[in-house]
């Protein structure tokens, strides 16, 4: 007998097979996020339909929805679901953002979540192998409002600036000046800051007409923001 699923066909993520698998695990992840304080319905519904398991190695896919980071190759990790949700919530405002710069594409999961919530995502990754794979996955999900750039993201991506939002998923010891400069007035920069092996801080910087406001969010542990490309 044919297994017919009712789906919202207007969603770019409505492919059967990709989305059909791991539905129960995804729902459990959403319930957990709610208990962790994530309340934004839009973020929860996007994460409930984004197939996180396709962003990691098949051998690890049974852990895809668990509450921890996982290796994605090249010594890098996919951020845990709570951190993805938390950074996304810190970035979004009442109004839909037209453009967001992401530094550290990694496997592309955070990129996929953002692409469904904002007008356009510009994503920069320094490791070419990761970038190529992420690009493939995001095309599979029919998410096309993303431009990729293989570069050292500490310099931002000047050509498309200013950005209403910038999200950095690797930790520098100090906030790169170019990222602050490429932020629009009213724009937000969400970035982990601190050395490796010590407690890093996730901070939110808001650019105002007269300067920058800083808000400290969480204690976190991210891989380092490195110089150059590879
Ligand atoms: N959001 C990603 C996080 C990956 S880990 C995910 O969930 O998969 C951090 C990523 O930042 C790694 O892929 C790493 O290669 C990248 N990165 C580190 N320094 C960078 C830099 N200077 N420019 C661009 N990407 C960088």
Short mmCIF file of C-alpha atoms and ligand atoms in Angstrom, two decimals:
data_model
loop_
_atom_site.label_atom_id
_atom_site.label_comp_id
_atom_site.label_asym_id
_atom_site.label_seq_id
_atom_site.Cartn_x
_atom_site.Cartn_y
_atom_site.Cartn_z
CA UNK A 1 0.00 0.00 0.00
CA UNK A 2 1.25 3.47 -0.74
CA UNK A 3 2.21 5.51 2.23
CA UNK A 4 0.71 8.94 1.68
CA UNK A 5 1.78 11.78 3.91
CA UNK A 6 -0.02 15.08 4.10
CA UNK A 7 2.49 17.82 3.70
CA UNK A 8 2.60 21.49 3.05
CA UNK A 9 3.80 21.39 -0.54
CA UNK A 10 4.66 25.07 -0.55
CA UNK A 11 7.50 24.43 1.89
CA UNK A 12 10.91 23.95 0.29
CA UNK A 13 11.59 21.21 2.83
CA UNK A 14 8.60 19.06 1.97
CA UNK A 15 10.49 16.31 0.12
CA UNK A 16 9.41 12.91 1.37
CA UNK A 17 12.22 10.70 2.50
CA UNK A 18 14.49 13.49 3.71
CA UNK A 19 11.84 14.92 5.97
CA UNK A 20 9.90 11.76 6.70
CA UNK A 21 12.78 10.14 8.59
CA UNK A 22 13.52 10.93 12.23
CA UNK A 23 10.24 12.79 12.76
CA UNK A 24 9.83 11.48 16.29
CA UNK A 25 13.42 12.43 17.23
CA UNK A 26 12.85 15.89 15.80
CA UNK A 27 9.67 16.34 17.83
CA UNK A 28 11.49 15.24 20.98
CA UNK A 29 14.19 17.81 20.24
CA UNK A 30 11.51 20.52 19.96
CA UNK A 31 9.96 19.55 23.30
CA UNK A 32 13.41 19.71 24.88
CA UNK A 33 14.13 23.14 23.35
CA UNK A 34 10.91 24.43 24.90
CA UNK A 35 11.96 23.23 28.34
CA UNK A 36 15.33 24.96 27.74
CA UNK A 37 13.53 28.27 27.25
CA UNK A 38 13.20 28.54 23.47
CA UNK A 39 9.74 30.00 22.95
CA UNK A 40 9.71 31.59 19.48
CA UNK A 41 7.11 29.62 17.48
CA UNK A 42 8.77 30.42 14.14
CA UNK A 43 12.14 29.06 15.21
CA UNK A 44 10.57 25.95 16.73
CA UNK A 45 8.51 25.23 13.62
CA UNK A 46 11.49 25.68 11.28
CA UNK A 47 13.65 23.39 13.44
CA UNK A 48 10.78 20.89 13.58
CA UNK A 49 10.88 20.51 9.79
CA UNK A 50 14.59 20.88 9.04
CA UNK A 51 16.21 17.44 8.65
CA UNK A 52 19.29 17.85 10.88
CA UNK A 53 20.40 14.26 10.21
CA UNK A 54 21.35 15.01 6.58
CA UNK A 55 23.99 17.49 7.82
CA UNK A 56 26.12 14.89 9.55
CA UNK A 57 27.82 11.64 8.67
CA UNK A 58 25.38 8.75 8.26
CA UNK A 59 27.20 6.74 10.93
CA UNK A 60 26.25 9.42 13.48
CA UNK A 61 22.74 10.13 12.25
CA UNK A 62 21.10 8.38 15.22
CA UNK A 63 22.64 11.16 17.38
CA UNK A 64 21.59 13.98 15.07
CA UNK A 65 18.83 15.33 17.32
CA UNK A 66 20.62 14.83 20.64
CA UNK A 67 21.51 17.76 22.86
CA UNK A 68 25.19 18.02 22.05
CA UNK A 69 27.63 19.06 19.34
CA UNK A 70 28.87 16.39 16.89
CA UNK A 71 31.95 16.09 14.69
CA UNK A 72 31.52 17.13 11.03
CA UNK A 73 35.08 16.41 9.86
CA UNK A 74 38.20 18.64 9.57
CA UNK A 75 38.22 18.92 13.39
CA UNK A 76 35.00 20.99 13.35
CA UNK A 77 31.60 20.43 15.00
CA UNK A 78 27.93 21.05 14.31
CA UNK A 79 26.53 23.22 17.13
CA UNK A 80 24.05 21.60 19.52
CA UNK A 81 20.36 22.32 18.74
CA UNK A 82 19.96 24.57 21.80
CA UNK A 83 22.83 26.83 20.72
CA UNK A 84 21.48 27.07 17.15
CA UNK A 85 18.04 28.03 18.50
CA UNK A 86 19.49 30.44 21.04
CA UNK A 87 21.71 32.26 18.52
CA UNK A 88 18.86 32.44 16.02
CA UNK A 89 16.52 33.87 18.66
CA UNK A 90 19.12 36.47 19.64
CA UNK A 91 19.57 37.50 16.00
CA UNK A 92 15.94 37.88 14.95
CA UNK A 93 13.88 41.00 15.55
CA UNK A 94 10.15 41.74 15.23
CA UNK A 95 10.73 42.61 11.57
CA UNK A 96 11.95 40.05 9.06
CA UNK A 97 15.65 40.60 8.36
CA UNK A 98 16.54 41.25 4.71
CA UNK A 99 20.11 39.98 4.91
CA UNK A 100 22.29 38.05 7.34
CA UNK A 101 26.01 37.29 7.18
CA UNK A 102 27.03 33.94 8.67
CA UNK A 103 30.70 33.25 9.45
CA UNK A 104 31.45 29.50 9.72
CA UNK A 105 29.09 27.61 7.42
CA UNK A 106 30.36 24.27 8.75
CA UNK A 107 27.88 21.57 7.77
CA UNK A 108 25.24 24.17 6.85
CA UNK A 109 22.57 23.36 9.44
CA UNK A 110 22.49 26.85 11.00
CA UNK A 111 22.51 28.23 7.43
CA UNK A 112 19.43 26.13 6.60
CA UNK A 113 17.55 27.40 9.65
CA UNK A 114 18.44 31.02 8.85
CA UNK A 115 17.55 30.73 5.16
CA UNK A 116 13.99 29.89 6.14
CA UNK A 117 13.67 32.90 8.42
CA UNK A 118 15.39 35.79 6.63
CA UNK A 119 15.48 37.24 3.13
CA UNK A 120 19.02 36.32 2.16
CA UNK A 121 21.94 34.55 3.84
CA UNK A 122 25.58 35.23 2.96
CA UNK A 123 27.66 32.40 4.36
CA UNK A 124 31.46 32.36 4.63
CA UNK A 125 33.58 29.27 5.42
CA UNK A 126 37.38 28.92 5.43
CA UNK A 127 37.47 25.13 4.80
CA UNK A 128 36.57 24.44 1.20
CA UNK A 129 35.63 20.78 1.73
CA UNK A 130 32.98 21.76 4.28
CA UNK A 131 31.64 24.57 2.14
CA UNK A 132 31.18 22.36 -0.94
CA UNK A 133 29.28 19.74 1.04
CA UNK A 134 27.09 22.30 2.78
CA UNK A 135 26.23 23.88 -0.56
CA UNK A 136 25.15 20.49 -1.91
CA UNK A 137 22.92 19.77 1.10
CA UNK A 138 21.24 23.16 0.98
CA UNK A 139 20.50 22.69 -2.73
CA UNK A 140 18.95 19.29 -1.91
CA UNK A 141 16.63 21.13 0.46
CA UNK A 142 15.82 23.64 -2.29
CA UNK A 143 17.07 26.55 -0.19
CA UNK A 144 18.37 28.97 -2.80
CA UNK A 145 18.46 32.31 -0.97
CA UNK A 146 22.05 31.67 0.14
CA UNK A 147 25.35 32.93 -1.32
CA UNK A 148 28.52 31.12 -0.29
CA UNK A 149 32.06 32.42 -0.05
CA UNK A 150 35.26 30.46 0.56
CA UNK A 151 37.30 32.94 2.60
CA UNK A 152 38.56 33.98 6.01
CA UNK A 153 35.41 35.41 7.54
CA UNK A 154 37.26 37.52 10.11
CA UNK A 155 37.16 40.17 7.39
CA UNK A 156 33.42 39.76 6.93
CA UNK A 157 32.13 39.98 3.33
CA UNK A 158 32.37 43.62 2.44
CA UNK A 159 30.70 43.53 -0.99
CA UNK A 160 27.23 42.84 0.43
CA UNK A 161 27.48 44.96 3.58
CA UNK A 162 25.82 46.45 5.57
CA UNK A 163 24.06 43.50 7.21
CA UNK A 164 20.99 43.59 9.42
CA UNK A 165 22.37 40.55 11.21
CA UNK A 166 25.75 38.82 11.54
CA UNK A 167 26.14 35.44 13.22
CA UNK A 168 29.54 33.89 13.92
CA UNK A 169 29.81 30.22 14.82
CA UNK A 170 33.51 30.09 15.76
CA UNK A 171 35.13 32.03 18.61
CA UNK A 172 37.71 34.81 18.19
CA UNK A 173 39.57 36.12 21.24
CA UNK A 174 38.40 39.59 20.30
CA UNK A 175 35.56 40.76 18.11
CA UNK A 176 36.91 41.51 14.59
CA UNK A 177 36.56 45.22 13.78
CA UNK A 178 35.44 44.48 10.20
CA UNK A 179 32.36 42.64 11.47
CA UNK A 180 31.38 45.63 13.60
CA UNK A 181 31.87 47.93 10.62
CA UNK A 182 29.75 45.80 8.31
CA UNK A 183 26.77 45.90 10.67
CA UNK A 184 23.85 48.13 9.67
CA UNK A 185 22.47 50.70 12.12
CA UNK A 186 20.06 48.68 14.29
CA UNK A 187 21.79 45.48 13.14
CA UNK A 188 22.83 42.71 15.52
CA UNK A 189 26.02 40.70 15.75
CA UNK A 190 25.82 37.39 17.64
CA UNK A 191 29.28 36.05 18.39
CA UNK A 192 31.08 33.78 20.89
CA UNK A 193 34.19 35.47 22.30
CA UNK A 194 37.10 34.03 24.23
CA UNK A 195 40.18 31.84 24.14
CA UNK A 196 40.03 28.05 23.83
CA UNK A 197 39.86 26.09 27.05
CA UNK A 198 38.40 28.94 29.09
CA UNK A 199 34.76 29.92 29.43
CA UNK A 200 33.71 31.82 26.32
CA UNK A 201 30.86 34.31 26.28
CA UNK A 202 28.14 34.46 23.67
CA UNK A 203 27.47 38.14 23.14
CA UNK A 204 24.95 40.23 21.26
CA UNK A 205 26.18 43.55 19.87
CA UNK A 206 23.62 46.04 18.58
CA UNK A 207 24.81 48.90 16.40
CA UNK A 208 23.16 52.18 17.33
CA UNK A 209 23.46 55.59 15.66
CA UNK A 210 26.10 56.58 18.17
CA UNK A 211 28.01 53.34 18.71
CA UNK A 212 27.56 49.74 19.86
CA UNK A 213 25.67 48.17 22.78
CA UNK A 214 26.86 44.85 24.19
CA UNK A 215 24.68 42.25 25.93
CA UNK A 216 26.16 39.06 27.37
CA UNK A 217 24.04 35.97 26.70
CA UNK A 218 25.43 32.56 27.68
CA UNK A 219 28.62 30.74 28.58
CA UNK A 220 29.56 28.64 25.55
CA UNK A 221 32.26 26.49 24.02
CA UNK A 222 33.05 27.01 20.32
CA UNK A 223 35.90 25.98 18.04
CA UNK A 224 38.31 28.87 17.31
CA UNK A 225 37.89 31.45 14.57
CA UNK A 226 41.07 30.82 12.59
CA UNK A 227 43.02 32.94 10.15
CA UNK A 228 43.40 32.16 6.45
CA UNK A 229 41.71 29.49 4.32
CA UNK A 230 42.26 25.77 3.88
N1 LIG B 1 27.36 26.52 12.21
C1 LIG B 1 28.27 25.45 11.95
C2 LIG B 1 29.42 25.51 12.93
C3 LIG B 1 30.60 24.81 12.46
S1 LIG B 1 31.97 24.93 13.55
C4 LIG B 1 27.58 24.11 12.07
O1 LIG B 1 26.69 24.00 12.91
O2 LIG B 1 27.95 23.19 11.36
C5 LIG B 1 32.66 26.49 13.09
C6 LIG B 1 32.98 26.67 11.64
O3 LIG B 1 33.64 27.93 11.49
C7 LIG B 1 33.93 25.62 11.08
O4 LIG B 1 33.37 25.07 9.94
C8 LIG B 1 35.20 26.41 10.79
O5 LIG B 1 35.94 25.92 9.68
C9 LIG B 1 34.65 27.79 10.51
N2 LIG B 1 35.62 28.87 10.67
C10 LIG B 1 36.57 29.02 11.62
N3 LIG B 1 37.27 30.15 11.41
C11 LIG B 1 36.74 30.73 10.30
C12 LIG B 1 37.03 31.92 9.57
N4 LIG B 1 38.01 32.75 9.93
N5 LIG B 1 36.27 32.21 8.49
C13 LIG B 1 35.27 31.38 8.09
N6 LIG B 1 34.95 30.24 8.74
C14 LIG B 1 35.68 29.92 9.83
#
